[in-house]
Structure formats: structure tokens, C-alpha cells
Amino acid sequence: MIDMMDAPVLIIGGAGFIGSNLAARFAAQGYRVRIYDSLSRPGVEQNLAWLQMQHGDRIEAEIADVRDRVRLRGAVAGARAVFHFAAQVATTTSLLEPRHDFEVNAWGTLEVLEALRVQATPPPLVFASTNKVYGSLQDVPMMIEGSRWRPTSAALAATGIDERRGLAFRTPQGCSKGAADQYVLDYAHSFGLPATVLRMSCIYGPRQLGTEDQGWVAHFLICALRDQEITIYGDGRQVRDVLFVDDLIDALDRAWTHIDAIRGRAFNIGGGPGNSISLVELVDLISLLRGSSPDIAMEGWRAGDQRYYVSDPSAFTAATGWRPRISPRAGVEALYGWLLEQRRRIAGSRPLTSAARVPRA
Ligand SMILES: NC(=O)c1ccc[n+]([C@@H]2O[C@H](COP(=O)([O-])OP(=O)(O)OC[C@H]3O[C@@H](n4cnc5c(N)ncnc54)[C@H](O)[C@@H]3O)[C@@H](O)[C@H]2O)c1
């Protein structure tokens, strides 16, 4: 048992929202986890401290940049699996600093691939890509139905967007993540790396440091808790399929254990049509949870924003058996509860507790 668990799982970007949730899962299962992170996202050091407090020496931390070739190669050596999440994650920042965005997302991923290519037996790699690789879907006829946009095609609305959709990189961040996505697939084909790409939609849950630029579900909840105005860009009817982080962690776990079936392929991962919600619908849900409506300001559309993006995750389900289980209602309630708990903790009235968990449907 000890020997089997000895080689660490490497999580690049492991102090972030998704990385820290995955690290917690693996550490709880008895694996050693090596976190490789520059801590460049403000606040993620708290996630790392929480992991170390909960799991002690099962968590090993290397504070370094994904572009640091020497440190990265050292971290990859001997890993049993590699999950790559380190990224410049905000479209807005990519428009202000496209060179930095390219360096971290595209070049950084190439460094990860090169570090794996020189291993005698490269371990599985799971790469976090994004729905942004499909662009703004301007060519898909859309209509407004009540509080949300939806495709005019009832068939498309029923299934969501699948992997046959053509790539259309928009915004520097779409280009850098899209390039990384394609490099990972190519290294699987050209060099035989056991690598897979998950094109993720909107993920939300505990440990998410949501801001106006990324992580809108958490951001809206944080604003509501602080009695701050929520700014909605566009008409608020934009729709996303949201996926609670516990469901994503199940998918990541399956991606690793099913790597032989899915290597060299990209999959759309999200809550799917059954777990879609528009911005104004989320505001309604928040109003219910908090007992009053938050203040809202409306602004113009942001560059590259999709009016509708809902994944069709059925290819991943067929390959691995994975299915999302947590509804937006249950997940948003769980995140709201966790944020309340954090606020009490910061106010000094409660000890640090673990992330909220919700019952499975
Ligand atoms: N959260 C979502 O809804 C979502 C959706 C689609 C795709 N993704 C992708 O999933 C991944 C993880 O997202 P997240 O929400 O956990 O983001 P996050 O910002 O919470 O985590 C990213 C982590 O990477 C680290 N990092 C950034 N630049 C680095 C660098 N140069 N070197 C080393 N570490 C660096 C940050 O410090 C942070 O801890 C990202 O690649 C993101 O593009 C996320």
C-alpha cells in the first residue's frame, strides 16, 4: 500500500481552485500529491495552507513558474500522473497583456509537454482546456426564450455543443489556451504521450476566488454576501452549463484511470443541458438564498462573450461512465454555505473547517 502510493500525483497550478480540490481528493485517498504553483493568483496561498493543514506531509509544494524548465523537469520526474491547470485564466487580462498570456498558457504548456517527452515512460497527462476554443458561436442561430438565450435548433438545445464543433479561437486567451489544447493533442499523436484534453465549461465551488474577470458564479455570490453591486455585462440572458467542482473532480479522476481509452482525444466537460443557468437566473437563485435581491448594474457586452454555451459531455460519459450529479440549485447552495462559513471564520467566530459537500442526487 505504502509503495503503491509512493510516487506523487503532480498537479501543476495545484494551489488554484480546481487544483486544490483535486489535491484534497487524492490526498484523502492516500496518494502523495506534489503541488507545483507560482502562487501568482492572489489568495491561492490560502488554498495551499489549507491543504497542508488537512493532509500534512502527503502534500508537497514546489513554488515555481511553469515556464521554469529546470524546476518543472525536476517536478515531473517520478510523477505517477500529471494534471496541468496553471494558466492565465482571464480573458480581460489577456486583452491587456497578450504576451504574458501567451507565455504562461501556450509556452508553459509546451514546457510541460517537453518535460514529459523526455521521460522514459511518460505518465498520463490531463490538460484543462476551455469551451473558449469554440469561439463566440456567432454562426449558431439563437433566440431569446424568457430569461435565457438558446439555439433556435431544438436538437442542439437538447444536446449542447459536442466536439465536432469547429475550433474558432477568439481573444488572446482563446488563442493561447487553444494552442495549448492543440499541442497536447499533437504530442499524444506525434510522440505517443498518454495525454487527454478536457474542454471545460463553467466550474464553480468551494475554494474558488471568483472575480469579475473569472469565476462568475462565485463572484456573484461573494458580491451578494458583501452587499456589493453585481455588474452584468450584456443582457444577462447568457447561458452556461455549470458544473460543481466535486463532479469535475470525479471526471478528472476518471480521465486519469481511463487514459488508455481517451488518450489523444479532447472532450467537452460541463453540466450539460440539464444543468444550465443564465446570469439573471443565478441572480434569482441568490435572491432566494439571501432573502433579498442583490443590487445589479448593467453594462455592454464584453469581447468574445458567448450568448450561449452548453456542453454536450456525452462522449466523455460514453468513454468513462462519468455523469454530473449535482444540480445548480444544490451546488450554488453549497457554495453559498461555504462562503458564509469562510466569512465567519475570518470574523474569528469559527475554526477553519473543510469545504462544504453536498449530497448526491
Ligand atoms: N474555473 C473554470 O470555470 C474553468 C473553466 C474552463 C477552463 N478552466 C481551466 O482550468 C484551469 C484551472 O482553473 P482554476 O479556475 O482552478 O484557476 P485558478 O486561477 O484558481 O488556478 C490556476 C493556478 O495556476 C497558478 N499559476 C498561474 N500562472 C502560473 C505560472 N506561470 N506558473 C505556475 N503556476 C501558475 C495560479 O497561481 C493558480 O494557483 C485553468 O487552466 C483554466 O484555464 C477553468
XYZ file of C-alpha atoms and ligand atoms in Angstrom:
405
model
C 0.000 0.000 0.000
C 2.691 2.499 1.010
C 4.848 1.615 -2.027
C 1.941 1.848 -4.442
C 1.114 5.293 -3.122
C 4.708 6.473 -3.084
C 5.041 8.130 -6.495
C 3.293 11.506 -6.263
C 0.491 12.826 -8.393
C 1.763 16.126 -9.818
C -0.745 18.985 -10.001
C 0.597 21.994 -11.895
C -1.444 25.001 -10.777
C -2.399 22.867 -7.771
C -2.939 25.765 -5.363
C -5.738 27.155 -7.533
C -9.442 26.481 -7.260
C -9.659 23.250 -9.248
C -6.134 22.073 -8.408
C -6.624 22.357 -4.648
C -9.930 20.468 -4.775
C -8.271 17.691 -6.784
C -5.280 17.621 -4.427
C -7.631 17.247 -1.447
C -9.376 14.300 -3.116
C -6.157 12.458 -3.945
C -4.565 13.134 -0.555
C -7.714 11.811 1.157
C -7.376 8.648 -0.960
C -3.842 8.192 0.391
C -1.809 9.475 -2.556
C 1.164 11.745 -2.195
C 0.457 14.979 -4.035
C 3.063 17.333 -5.446
C 1.726 20.861 -5.958
C 3.643 22.949 -8.484
C 2.412 26.544 -8.486
C 3.865 30.059 -8.710
C 1.132 31.347 -6.334
C 0.707 34.172 -8.846
C -3.062 34.268 -8.366
C -3.725 36.394 -5.270
C -5.213 34.362 -2.419
C -4.301 30.843 -3.606
C -1.672 30.574 -0.864
C -4.652 30.093 1.469
C -5.687 27.010 -0.510
C -2.180 25.614 -0.161
C -2.083 26.321 3.575
C -5.464 24.589 3.963
C -4.238 21.541 2.039
C -1.101 21.286 4.162
C -3.083 21.672 7.364
C -5.585 18.992 6.332
C -3.176 16.486 4.814
C 0.235 17.195 6.319
C 3.216 15.680 4.550
C 1.075 13.999 1.879
C 1.156 17.468 0.282
C 4.498 18.522 -1.126
C 4.762 22.068 -2.509
C 7.090 23.432 -5.141
C 6.621 27.174 -5.594
C 7.821 27.790 -9.132
C 6.719 29.026 -12.520
C 5.507 26.623 -15.204
C 7.979 28.321 -17.566
C 10.928 27.368 -15.327
C 12.226 24.447 -17.383
C 14.674 23.070 -14.832
C 12.322 23.151 -11.843
C 9.471 21.775 -13.924
C 11.516 18.824 -15.184
C 12.517 18.037 -11.623
C 8.861 18.090 -10.549
C 7.677 15.889 -13.436
C 10.345 13.239 -12.786
C 8.827 10.257 -10.988
C 5.231 11.525 -11.060
C 2.551 8.823 -11.454
C 0.193 11.244 -13.249
C 0.256 14.920 -14.215
C -2.686 17.340 -14.164
C -1.970 20.707 -15.766
C -4.085 23.640 -14.563
C -1.570 26.506 -14.318
C -2.800 29.318 -16.511
C -3.506 32.956 -17.053
C -7.256 32.469 -16.721
C -8.894 35.825 -17.503
C -9.940 36.935 -20.987
C -9.841 40.562 -19.805
C -6.197 40.260 -18.662
C -5.262 38.583 -21.937
C -6.501 41.654 -23.816
C -4.311 43.902 -21.643
C -1.242 41.643 -21.558
C -1.357 39.269 -24.529
C 2.355 38.428 -24.383
C 2.175 37.304 -20.745
C -0.984 35.345 -21.513
C 0.742 33.562 -24.403
C 3.858 32.818 -22.388
C 2.036 31.203 -19.472
C -0.674 29.373 -21.392
C 0.948 28.319 -24.652
C 4.663 28.262 -23.910
C 4.083 27.000 -20.349
C 2.096 24.051 -21.692
C 4.799 23.303 -24.244
C 7.280 23.147 -21.343
C 5.024 20.618 -19.589
C 4.844 18.512 -22.753
C 8.597 18.659 -23.293
C 9.225 17.682 -19.656
C 7.004 14.632 -20.229
C 8.508 13.751 -23.612
C 11.976 13.227 -22.132
C 10.710 10.700 -19.543
C 11.484 7.048 -20.281
C 7.847 6.156 -19.514
C 5.782 9.348 -19.565
C 2.908 9.292 -17.047
C -0.669 10.219 -18.049
C -1.321 13.927 -18.614
C -4.749 15.531 -18.180
C -4.922 19.095 -19.526
C -7.580 21.654 -18.557
C -8.748 23.355 -21.741
C -11.826 25.528 -22.150
C -15.037 25.956 -24.139
C -13.496 29.222 -25.398
C -11.743 27.176 -28.113
C -15.105 27.174 -29.934
C -15.260 30.983 -30.104
C -18.364 33.056 -29.595
C -20.662 30.735 -31.631
C -21.915 33.746 -33.614
C -22.833 31.485 -36.517
C -25.258 29.407 -34.399
C -28.766 30.855 -34.802
C -30.015 31.838 -31.343
C -33.267 33.077 -29.892
C -34.354 34.502 -26.569
C -36.711 32.355 -24.526
C -37.768 34.071 -21.316
C -34.689 34.691 -19.179
C -32.175 32.956 -21.456
C -30.612 32.590 -24.865
C -30.941 29.213 -26.567
C -30.116 27.823 -30.015
C -33.010 28.045 -32.445
C -32.419 24.368 -33.229
C -34.334 22.311 -30.668
C -31.981 19.388 -31.320
C -28.901 21.469 -30.476
C -30.622 22.930 -27.402
C -31.366 19.389 -26.225
C -27.822 18.065 -26.560
C -25.463 21.053 -26.293
C -22.195 21.595 -28.162
C -20.166 18.484 -28.951
C -16.549 18.011 -30.030
C -17.395 18.081 -33.771
C -17.861 21.829 -33.450
C -15.129 23.647 -35.398
C -12.400 25.408 -33.448
C -12.550 29.220 -33.573
C -10.015 30.889 -31.328
C -11.065 34.407 -30.280
C -9.328 36.792 -27.875
C -5.684 36.269 -26.926
C -6.728 33.901 -24.134
C -8.796 31.805 -26.557
C -5.725 31.634 -28.811
C -3.247 30.725 -26.062
C -5.463 28.071 -24.444
C -6.481 26.803 -27.883
C -2.838 26.497 -28.960
C -2.061 24.597 -25.753
C -5.069 22.304 -26.333
C -3.818 21.508 -29.842
C -0.223 20.954 -28.696
C -1.373 18.440 -26.088
C -3.350 16.508 -28.703
C -0.433 16.674 -31.102
C 2.087 15.396 -28.539
C -0.257 12.463 -27.959
C -0.180 11.743 -31.695
C 3.377 12.721 -32.686
C 5.177 11.391 -29.594
C 2.712 8.887 -28.153
C 2.198 10.737 -24.861
C -0.744 9.325 -22.876
C -2.435 12.717 -22.810
C -6.026 13.927 -22.923
C -7.752 17.316 -23.126
C -10.853 18.329 -21.176
C -12.589 21.412 -22.618
C -14.314 22.645 -19.531
C -17.299 24.912 -19.281
C -18.100 26.919 -16.140
C -16.829 25.220 -12.991
C -17.830 26.528 -9.545
C -17.469 25.544 -5.926
C -15.575 25.996 -2.662
C -12.025 27.428 -2.830
C -12.894 29.490 -5.918
C -11.576 33.041 -5.695
C -14.164 34.341 -8.130
C -13.653 37.808 -9.577
C -15.399 39.883 -12.201
C -12.837 38.508 -14.670
C -13.181 34.800 -13.951
C -15.412 32.574 -11.841
C -18.731 34.393 -12.191
C -20.860 32.109 -10.009
C -18.555 32.592 -7.014
C -18.102 36.274 -7.864
C -21.869 36.948 -7.851
C -22.245 35.132 -4.525
C -19.305 36.993 -2.955
C -20.752 40.358 -4.075
C -24.170 39.427 -2.683
C -22.664 38.415 0.658
C -20.765 41.707 0.882
C -23.820 43.745 -0.155
C -21.876 44.939 -3.206
C -23.448 45.708 -6.560
C -23.173 42.961 -9.196
C -22.285 44.204 -12.689
C -23.836 42.195 -15.503
C -22.165 42.638 -18.902
C -24.508 42.064 -21.835
C -28.208 41.380 -21.324
C -27.837 38.836 -18.500
C -29.528 36.120 -20.543
C -26.165 34.466 -21.351
C -26.416 30.769 -20.575
C -23.750 28.380 -19.319
C -23.866 24.786 -18.189
C -22.396 24.962 -14.720
C -20.550 22.080 -13.119
C -19.971 21.768 -9.384
C -16.309 21.130 -8.632
C -16.916 17.741 -6.949
C -18.403 16.489 -10.231
C -15.390 17.828 -12.124
C -13.015 16.087 -9.706
C -14.827 12.800 -10.451
C -14.301 13.483 -14.180
C -10.580 14.259 -13.706
C -10.114 11.098 -11.676
C -11.794 9.051 -14.401
C -9.755 10.779 -17.110
C -6.592 9.515 -15.434
C -7.836 5.981 -14.770
C -9.320 5.638 -18.289
C -6.342 7.216 -20.049
C -5.822 4.302 -22.444
C -9.374 4.719 -23.767
C -9.216 8.504 -24.121
C -5.586 9.383 -24.940
C -5.177 11.707 -27.908
C -8.770 12.943 -27.692
C -10.466 16.136 -26.499
C -13.754 16.076 -24.572
C -16.328 18.709 -23.688
C -16.940 18.682 -19.940
C -19.706 20.564 -18.209
C -23.031 20.113 -16.523
C -24.772 19.690 -19.902
C -28.265 20.958 -20.858
C -29.780 19.690 -17.591
C -27.502 21.951 -15.541
C -27.634 25.194 -17.495
C -28.415 28.567 -15.986
C -28.427 32.178 -17.203
C -26.878 35.073 -15.315
C -30.242 36.546 -14.347
C -31.472 33.115 -13.247
C -28.438 32.871 -10.945
C -29.320 36.292 -9.529
C -32.854 34.973 -8.824
C -31.400 31.951 -7.052
C -29.123 34.182 -4.974
C -32.113 36.358 -4.043
C -33.876 33.230 -2.769
C -30.865 32.129 -0.712
C -30.226 35.511 0.838
C -33.850 36.586 1.230
C -33.467 39.802 -0.807
C -32.338 40.814 -4.292
C -28.745 41.980 -4.739
C -28.133 45.351 -6.449
C -27.470 44.982 -10.163
C -25.769 47.308 -12.694
C -25.977 46.574 -16.426
C -23.037 47.218 -18.810
C -22.335 46.497 -22.510
C -21.206 43.104 -23.857
C -17.591 42.044 -23.271
C -15.264 40.930 -26.086
C -15.683 37.290 -27.065
C -18.592 36.631 -24.684
C -20.784 33.718 -25.753
C -24.551 34.279 -25.530
C -24.915 30.559 -25.042
C -22.506 27.810 -24.298
C -23.730 24.465 -23.061
C -21.529 21.386 -23.364
C -22.553 18.026 -24.653
C -20.444 15.813 -22.362
C -21.880 12.541 -23.730
C -18.628 11.448 -25.464
C -16.810 11.529 -22.118
C -19.727 9.721 -20.465
C -19.584 7.005 -23.137
C -15.804 6.586 -22.688
C -15.626 6.666 -18.883
C -19.129 6.270 -17.406
C -18.924 9.717 -15.771
C -22.055 11.824 -15.259
C -22.640 15.114 -13.463
C -24.750 14.597 -10.341
C -25.057 17.924 -8.572
C -27.773 20.347 -9.684
C -27.115 24.106 -9.924
C -29.544 24.650 -7.052
C -27.712 22.216 -4.731
C -24.257 23.368 -5.843
C -24.948 27.098 -5.527
C -26.430 26.490 -2.071
C -23.310 24.550 -1.067
C -21.005 27.291 -2.324
C -23.073 29.975 -0.594
C -22.852 27.981 2.653
C -19.094 27.601 2.282
C -18.624 31.331 1.652
C -20.718 32.150 4.724
C -18.561 29.776 6.747
C -15.397 31.492 5.475
C -16.790 34.886 6.399
C -17.499 33.702 9.934
C -14.037 32.205 10.163
C -12.406 35.450 9.041
C -14.513 37.301 11.589
C -12.923 34.955 14.154
C -16.101 33.300 15.352
C -15.460 29.837 13.945
C -12.490 27.485 13.443
C -11.307 26.628 9.913
C -13.426 23.842 8.505
C -13.258 21.732 5.393
C -15.029 22.540 2.150
C -18.801 22.156 2.046
C -20.026 18.968 0.465
C -23.452 18.411 -0.978
C -25.497 15.237 -1.105
C -25.538 13.390 -4.401
C -28.775 13.461 -6.398
N -12.731 27.543 -13.403
C -13.322 27.393 -14.569
O -14.524 27.624 -14.691
C -12.536 26.917 -15.778
C -13.222 26.715 -16.988
C -12.502 26.291 -18.104
C -11.157 26.039 -18.007
N -10.512 26.254 -16.819
C -9.073 25.984 -16.760
O -8.791 25.188 -15.625
C -7.526 25.563 -15.084
C -7.659 25.852 -13.603
O -8.613 26.885 -13.411
P -8.920 27.473 -11.949
O -10.292 28.022 -12.002
O -8.568 26.468 -10.935
O -7.899 28.698 -11.932
P -7.012 29.270 -10.731
O -6.562 30.611 -11.176
O -7.731 29.154 -9.436
O -5.766 28.276 -10.710
C -4.656 28.425 -11.561
C -3.406 28.270 -10.724
O -2.277 28.385 -11.604
C -1.293 29.159 -10.935
N -0.461 29.791 -11.960
C -0.776 30.834 -12.761
N 0.264 31.152 -13.544
C 1.268 30.284 -13.241
C 2.576 30.107 -13.709
N 3.088 30.899 -14.659
N 3.320 29.103 -13.189
C 2.822 28.296 -12.212
N 1.579 28.436 -11.712
C 0.804 29.418 -12.222
C -2.064 30.186 -10.100
O -1.280 30.695 -9.014
C -3.246 29.343 -9.640
O -2.989 28.730 -8.393
C -7.019 26.726 -15.919
O -6.127 26.210 -16.874
C -8.261 27.250 -16.593
O -7.981 27.841 -17.862
C -11.176 26.680 -15.697
